[in-house]
CSV table of C-alpha atoms in Angstrom, one decimal:
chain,number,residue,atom,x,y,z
A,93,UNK,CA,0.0,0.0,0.0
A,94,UNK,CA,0.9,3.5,-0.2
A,95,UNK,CA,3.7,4.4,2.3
A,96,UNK,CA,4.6,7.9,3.5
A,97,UNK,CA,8.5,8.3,4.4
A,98,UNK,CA,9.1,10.5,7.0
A,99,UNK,CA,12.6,11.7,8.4
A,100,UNK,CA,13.8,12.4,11.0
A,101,UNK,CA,12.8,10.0,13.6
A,102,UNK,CA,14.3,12.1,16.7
A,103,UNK,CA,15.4,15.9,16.4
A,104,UNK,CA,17.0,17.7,19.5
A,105,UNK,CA,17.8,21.1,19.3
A,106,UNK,CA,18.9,24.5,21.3
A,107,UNK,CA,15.9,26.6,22.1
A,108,UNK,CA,16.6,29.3,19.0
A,109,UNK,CA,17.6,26.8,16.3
A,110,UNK,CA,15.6,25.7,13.1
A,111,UNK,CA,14.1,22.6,12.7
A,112,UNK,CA,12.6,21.0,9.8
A,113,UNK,CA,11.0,17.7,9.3
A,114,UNK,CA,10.5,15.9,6.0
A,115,UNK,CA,7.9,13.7,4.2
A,116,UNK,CA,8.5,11.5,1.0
A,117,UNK,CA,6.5,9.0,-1.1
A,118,UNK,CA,7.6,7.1,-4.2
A,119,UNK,CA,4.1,8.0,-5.9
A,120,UNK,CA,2.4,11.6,-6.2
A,121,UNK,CA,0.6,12.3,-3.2
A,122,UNK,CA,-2.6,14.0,-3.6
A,123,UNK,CA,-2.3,15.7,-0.5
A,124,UNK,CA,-0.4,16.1,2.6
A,125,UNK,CA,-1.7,17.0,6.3
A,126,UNK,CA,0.5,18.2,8.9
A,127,UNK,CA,-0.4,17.2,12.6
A,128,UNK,CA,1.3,17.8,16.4
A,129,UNK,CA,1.2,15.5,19.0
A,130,UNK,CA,2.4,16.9,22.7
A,131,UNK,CA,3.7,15.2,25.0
A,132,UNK,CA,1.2,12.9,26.7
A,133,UNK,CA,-1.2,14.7,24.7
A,134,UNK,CA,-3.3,13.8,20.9
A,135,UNK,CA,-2.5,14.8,17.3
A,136,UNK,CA,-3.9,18.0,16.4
A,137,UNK,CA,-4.0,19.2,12.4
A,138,UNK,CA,-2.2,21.7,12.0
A,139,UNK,CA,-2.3,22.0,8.2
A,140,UNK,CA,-3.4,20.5,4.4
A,141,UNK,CA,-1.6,21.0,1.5
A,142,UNK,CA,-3.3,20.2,-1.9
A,143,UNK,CA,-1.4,22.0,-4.6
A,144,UNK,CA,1.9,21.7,-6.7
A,145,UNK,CA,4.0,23.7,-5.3
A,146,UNK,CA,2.6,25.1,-2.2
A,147,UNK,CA,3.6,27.0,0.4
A,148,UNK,CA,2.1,28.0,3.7
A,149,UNK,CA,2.9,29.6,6.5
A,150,UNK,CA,1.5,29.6,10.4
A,151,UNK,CA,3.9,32.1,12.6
A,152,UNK,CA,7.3,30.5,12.6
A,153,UNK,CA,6.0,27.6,11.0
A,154,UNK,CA,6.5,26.7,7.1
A,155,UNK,CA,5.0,24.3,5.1
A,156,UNK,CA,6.0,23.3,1.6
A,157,UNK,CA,4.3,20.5,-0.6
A,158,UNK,CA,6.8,19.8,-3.7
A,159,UNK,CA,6.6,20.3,-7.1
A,160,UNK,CA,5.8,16.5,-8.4
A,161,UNK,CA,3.5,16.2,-5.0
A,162,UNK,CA,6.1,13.7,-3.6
A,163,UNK,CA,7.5,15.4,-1.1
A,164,UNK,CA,6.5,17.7,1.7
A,165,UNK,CA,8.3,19.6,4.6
A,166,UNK,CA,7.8,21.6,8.2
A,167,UNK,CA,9.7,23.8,9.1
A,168,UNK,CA,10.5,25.7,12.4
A,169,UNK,CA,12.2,28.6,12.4
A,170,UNK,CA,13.6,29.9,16.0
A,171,UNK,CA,12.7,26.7,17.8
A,172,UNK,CA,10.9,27.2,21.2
A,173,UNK,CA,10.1,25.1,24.2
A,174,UNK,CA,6.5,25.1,23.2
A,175,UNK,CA,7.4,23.2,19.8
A,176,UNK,CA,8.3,20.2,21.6
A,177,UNK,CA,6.4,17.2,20.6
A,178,UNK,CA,5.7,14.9,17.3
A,179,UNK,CA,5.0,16.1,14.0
A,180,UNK,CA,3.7,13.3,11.7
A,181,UNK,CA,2.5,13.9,8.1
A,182,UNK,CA,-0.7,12.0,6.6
A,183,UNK,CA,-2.3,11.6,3.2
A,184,UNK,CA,-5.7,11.2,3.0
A,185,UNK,CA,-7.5,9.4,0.3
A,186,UNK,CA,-8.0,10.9,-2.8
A,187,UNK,CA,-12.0,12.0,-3.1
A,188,UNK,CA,-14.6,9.8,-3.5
A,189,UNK,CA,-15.8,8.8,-0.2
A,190,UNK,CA,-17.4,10.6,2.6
A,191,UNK,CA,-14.6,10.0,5.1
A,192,UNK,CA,-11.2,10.6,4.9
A,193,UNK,CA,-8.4,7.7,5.6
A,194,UNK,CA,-5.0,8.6,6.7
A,195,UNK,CA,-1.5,7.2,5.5
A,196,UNK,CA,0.7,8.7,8.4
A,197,UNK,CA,4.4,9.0,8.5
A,198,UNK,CA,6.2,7.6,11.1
A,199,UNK,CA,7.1,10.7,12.8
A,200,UNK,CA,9.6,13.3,14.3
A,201,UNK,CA,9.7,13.4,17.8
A,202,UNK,CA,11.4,17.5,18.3
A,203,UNK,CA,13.4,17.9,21.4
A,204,UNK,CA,14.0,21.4,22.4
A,205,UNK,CA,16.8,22.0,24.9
A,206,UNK,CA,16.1,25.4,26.8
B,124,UNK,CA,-17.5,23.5,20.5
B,125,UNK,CA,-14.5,22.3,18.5
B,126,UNK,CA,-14.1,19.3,20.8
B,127,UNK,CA,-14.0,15.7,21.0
B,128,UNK,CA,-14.1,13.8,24.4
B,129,UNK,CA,-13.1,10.5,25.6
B,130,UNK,CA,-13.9,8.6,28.7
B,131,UNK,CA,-12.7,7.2,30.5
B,132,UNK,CA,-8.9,8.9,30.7
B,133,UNK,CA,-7.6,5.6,32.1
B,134,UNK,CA,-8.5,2.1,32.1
B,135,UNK,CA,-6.9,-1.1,33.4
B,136,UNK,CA,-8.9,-3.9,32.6
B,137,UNK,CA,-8.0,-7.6,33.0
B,138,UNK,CA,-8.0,-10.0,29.9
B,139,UNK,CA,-11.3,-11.9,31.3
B,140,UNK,CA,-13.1,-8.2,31.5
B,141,UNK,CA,-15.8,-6.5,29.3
B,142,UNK,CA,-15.7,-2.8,29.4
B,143,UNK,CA,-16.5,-0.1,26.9
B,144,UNK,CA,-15.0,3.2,25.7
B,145,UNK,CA,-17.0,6.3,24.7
B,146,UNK,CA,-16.4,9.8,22.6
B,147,UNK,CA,-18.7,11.9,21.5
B,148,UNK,CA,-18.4,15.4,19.6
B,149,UNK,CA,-21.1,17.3,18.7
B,150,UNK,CA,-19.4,19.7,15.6
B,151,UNK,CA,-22.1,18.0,13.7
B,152,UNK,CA,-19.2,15.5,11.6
B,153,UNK,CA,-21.0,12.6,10.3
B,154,UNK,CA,-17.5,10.4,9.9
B,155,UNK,CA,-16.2,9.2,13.1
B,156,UNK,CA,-12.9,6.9,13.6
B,157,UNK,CA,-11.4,4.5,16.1
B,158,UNK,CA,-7.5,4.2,16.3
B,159,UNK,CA,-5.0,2.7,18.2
B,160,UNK,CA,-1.4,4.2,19.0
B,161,UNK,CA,1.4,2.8,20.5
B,162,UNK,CA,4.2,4.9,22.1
B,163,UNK,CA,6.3,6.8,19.4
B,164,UNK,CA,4.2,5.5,16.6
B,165,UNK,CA,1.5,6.9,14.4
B,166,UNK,CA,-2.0,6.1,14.8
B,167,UNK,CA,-3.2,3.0,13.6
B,168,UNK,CA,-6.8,3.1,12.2
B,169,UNK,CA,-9.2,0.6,13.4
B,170,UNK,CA,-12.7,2.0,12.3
B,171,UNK,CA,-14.4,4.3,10.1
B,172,UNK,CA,-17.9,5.1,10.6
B,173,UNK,CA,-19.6,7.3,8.0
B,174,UNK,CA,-23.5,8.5,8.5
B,175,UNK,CA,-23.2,6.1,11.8
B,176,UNK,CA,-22.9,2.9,9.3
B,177,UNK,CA,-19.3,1.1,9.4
B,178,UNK,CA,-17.5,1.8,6.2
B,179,UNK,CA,-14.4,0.7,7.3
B,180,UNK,CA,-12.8,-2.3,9.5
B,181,UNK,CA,-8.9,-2.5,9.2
B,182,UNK,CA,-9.0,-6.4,10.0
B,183,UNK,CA,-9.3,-5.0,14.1
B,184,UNK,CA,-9.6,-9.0,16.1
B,185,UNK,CA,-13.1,-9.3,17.3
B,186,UNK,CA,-12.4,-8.9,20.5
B,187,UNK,CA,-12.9,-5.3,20.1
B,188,UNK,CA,-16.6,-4.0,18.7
B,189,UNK,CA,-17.5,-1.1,17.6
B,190,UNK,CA,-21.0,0.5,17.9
B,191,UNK,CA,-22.1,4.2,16.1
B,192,UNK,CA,-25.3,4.5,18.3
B,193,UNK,CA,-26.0,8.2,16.2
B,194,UNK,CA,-24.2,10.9,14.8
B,195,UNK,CA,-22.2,12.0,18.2
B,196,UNK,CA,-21.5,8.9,19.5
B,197,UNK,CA,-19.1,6.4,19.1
B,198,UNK,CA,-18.5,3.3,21.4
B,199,UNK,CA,-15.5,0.6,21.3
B,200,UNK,CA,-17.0,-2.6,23.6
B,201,UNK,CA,-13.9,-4.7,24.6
B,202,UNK,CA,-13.5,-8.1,25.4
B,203,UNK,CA,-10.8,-11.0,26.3
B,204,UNK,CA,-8.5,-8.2,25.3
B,205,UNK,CA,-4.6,-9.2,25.1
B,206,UNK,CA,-1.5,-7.6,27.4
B,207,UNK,CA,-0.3,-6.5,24.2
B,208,UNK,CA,-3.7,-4.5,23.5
B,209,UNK,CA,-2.3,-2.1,25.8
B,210,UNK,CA,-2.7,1.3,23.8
B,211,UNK,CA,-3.7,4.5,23.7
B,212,UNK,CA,-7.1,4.0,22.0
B,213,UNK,CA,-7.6,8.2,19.7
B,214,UNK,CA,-11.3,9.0,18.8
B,215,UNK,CA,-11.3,11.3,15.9
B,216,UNK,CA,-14.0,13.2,13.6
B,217,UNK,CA,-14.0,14.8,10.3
B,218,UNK,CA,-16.7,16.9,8.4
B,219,UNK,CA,-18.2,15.1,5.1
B,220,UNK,CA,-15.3,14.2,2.4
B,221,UNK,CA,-12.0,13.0,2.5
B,222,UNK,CA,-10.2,16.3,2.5
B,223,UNK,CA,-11.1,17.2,5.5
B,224,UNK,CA,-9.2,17.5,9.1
B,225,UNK,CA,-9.4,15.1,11.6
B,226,UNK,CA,-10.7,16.6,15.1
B,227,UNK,CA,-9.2,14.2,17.9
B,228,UNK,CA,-10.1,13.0,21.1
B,229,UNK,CA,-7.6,13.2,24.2
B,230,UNK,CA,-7.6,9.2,24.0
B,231,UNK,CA,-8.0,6.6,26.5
B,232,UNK,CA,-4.8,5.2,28.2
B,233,UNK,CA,-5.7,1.1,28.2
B,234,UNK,CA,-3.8,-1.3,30.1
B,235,UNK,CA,-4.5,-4.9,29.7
B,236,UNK,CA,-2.9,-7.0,32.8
């Protein structure tokens, strides 16, 4: 089935560095969601990406979907200790149904070191 | 109200024990999902219920039955669950159509002894 790469598995940085997170598939990806997990805590979306080329931006928080939709990336610029947590990417299913399924990546778990 | 709830928080159950789990959300999403998520792994999807009918079952073990009783809530009934059934167990939403966000629960923590 369709598998979403997703690199790095751990991240630590100084509190003030950039971090960036990265998803890849061997096929075009329709589109990409972007989720946090905290700590002890539950995904939350932070983000879809449906377009060639695609860029997006949330605060210090940048979001790219490539150019042949099979590659997407996070990035953080000026890390802080609020950032800490796991970022996974998804694809959902291409339309059709009423529901949407979700390929995640495996995840990068951010460590921020005050 | 942007929110999905869980209960309970916590469970320990033993493998002979029937017990249930419960979310509801009330943002008026007609697709509701079950996962399971082990620690420092992405969640697994178990269930998909669309227009409170099952649409999807991953090939979840019987032991574990879901029930869509209407369009808020979602139950998972467990039974002669397995030590290595110990999870967290995410409830999620979505509006109608795949594109669409997925609003999760704060989970249930499940420990099978």
């Amino acid at each position: 089935g369709q598998q979403v790469m997703q690199i790095p598995q751990y991240q630590h940085v100084q509190e003030g560095e950039d971090f960036t997170t990265y998803c890849n598939s061997s096929t075009t990806l329709s589109n990409i969601q972007w989720y946090k997990q905290r700590p002890g805590g539950h995904p939350v979306f932070l983000i879809q990406l449906v377009k060639s080329g695609e860029v997006k931006k949330q605060k210090r928080l940048t979001f790219q979907f490539g150019e042949a939709k099979k590659n997407s990336s996070l990035h953080i610029t000026a890390t802080q200790t609020t950032d800490v947590g796991t970022y996974f990417c998804a694809e959902a299913n291409a339309g059709g149904t009423s529901y949407g399924k979700l390929t995640f990546g495996q995840g990068t778990i951010l460590t921020v070191h005050p | 109200d942007t929110e999905v709830t869980q209960t309970p928080k916590h469970l320990v159950m033993g493998m002979t024990n029937k017990k249930s789990l419960k979310c509801e959300q009330h943002m008026g999403h007609r697709a509701m999902y079950w996962y399971k998520q082990k620690a420092k792994k992405p969640p697994e999807l178990m269930f998909v219920y669309s227009y409170e009918k099952l649409s999807i079952n991953e090939s979840v073990p019987s032991r574990f039955s879901p029930e869509c009783p209407n369009s808020s809530l979602l139950n998972l009934h467990l039974h002669a669950l397995q030590p290595e059934d110990s999870a967290l167990y995410l409830c999620a939403s979505s509006q109608y159509g795949s594109l669409h966000e997925q609003y999760f629960g704060p989970g249930t923590r499940l420990t099978v002894t």
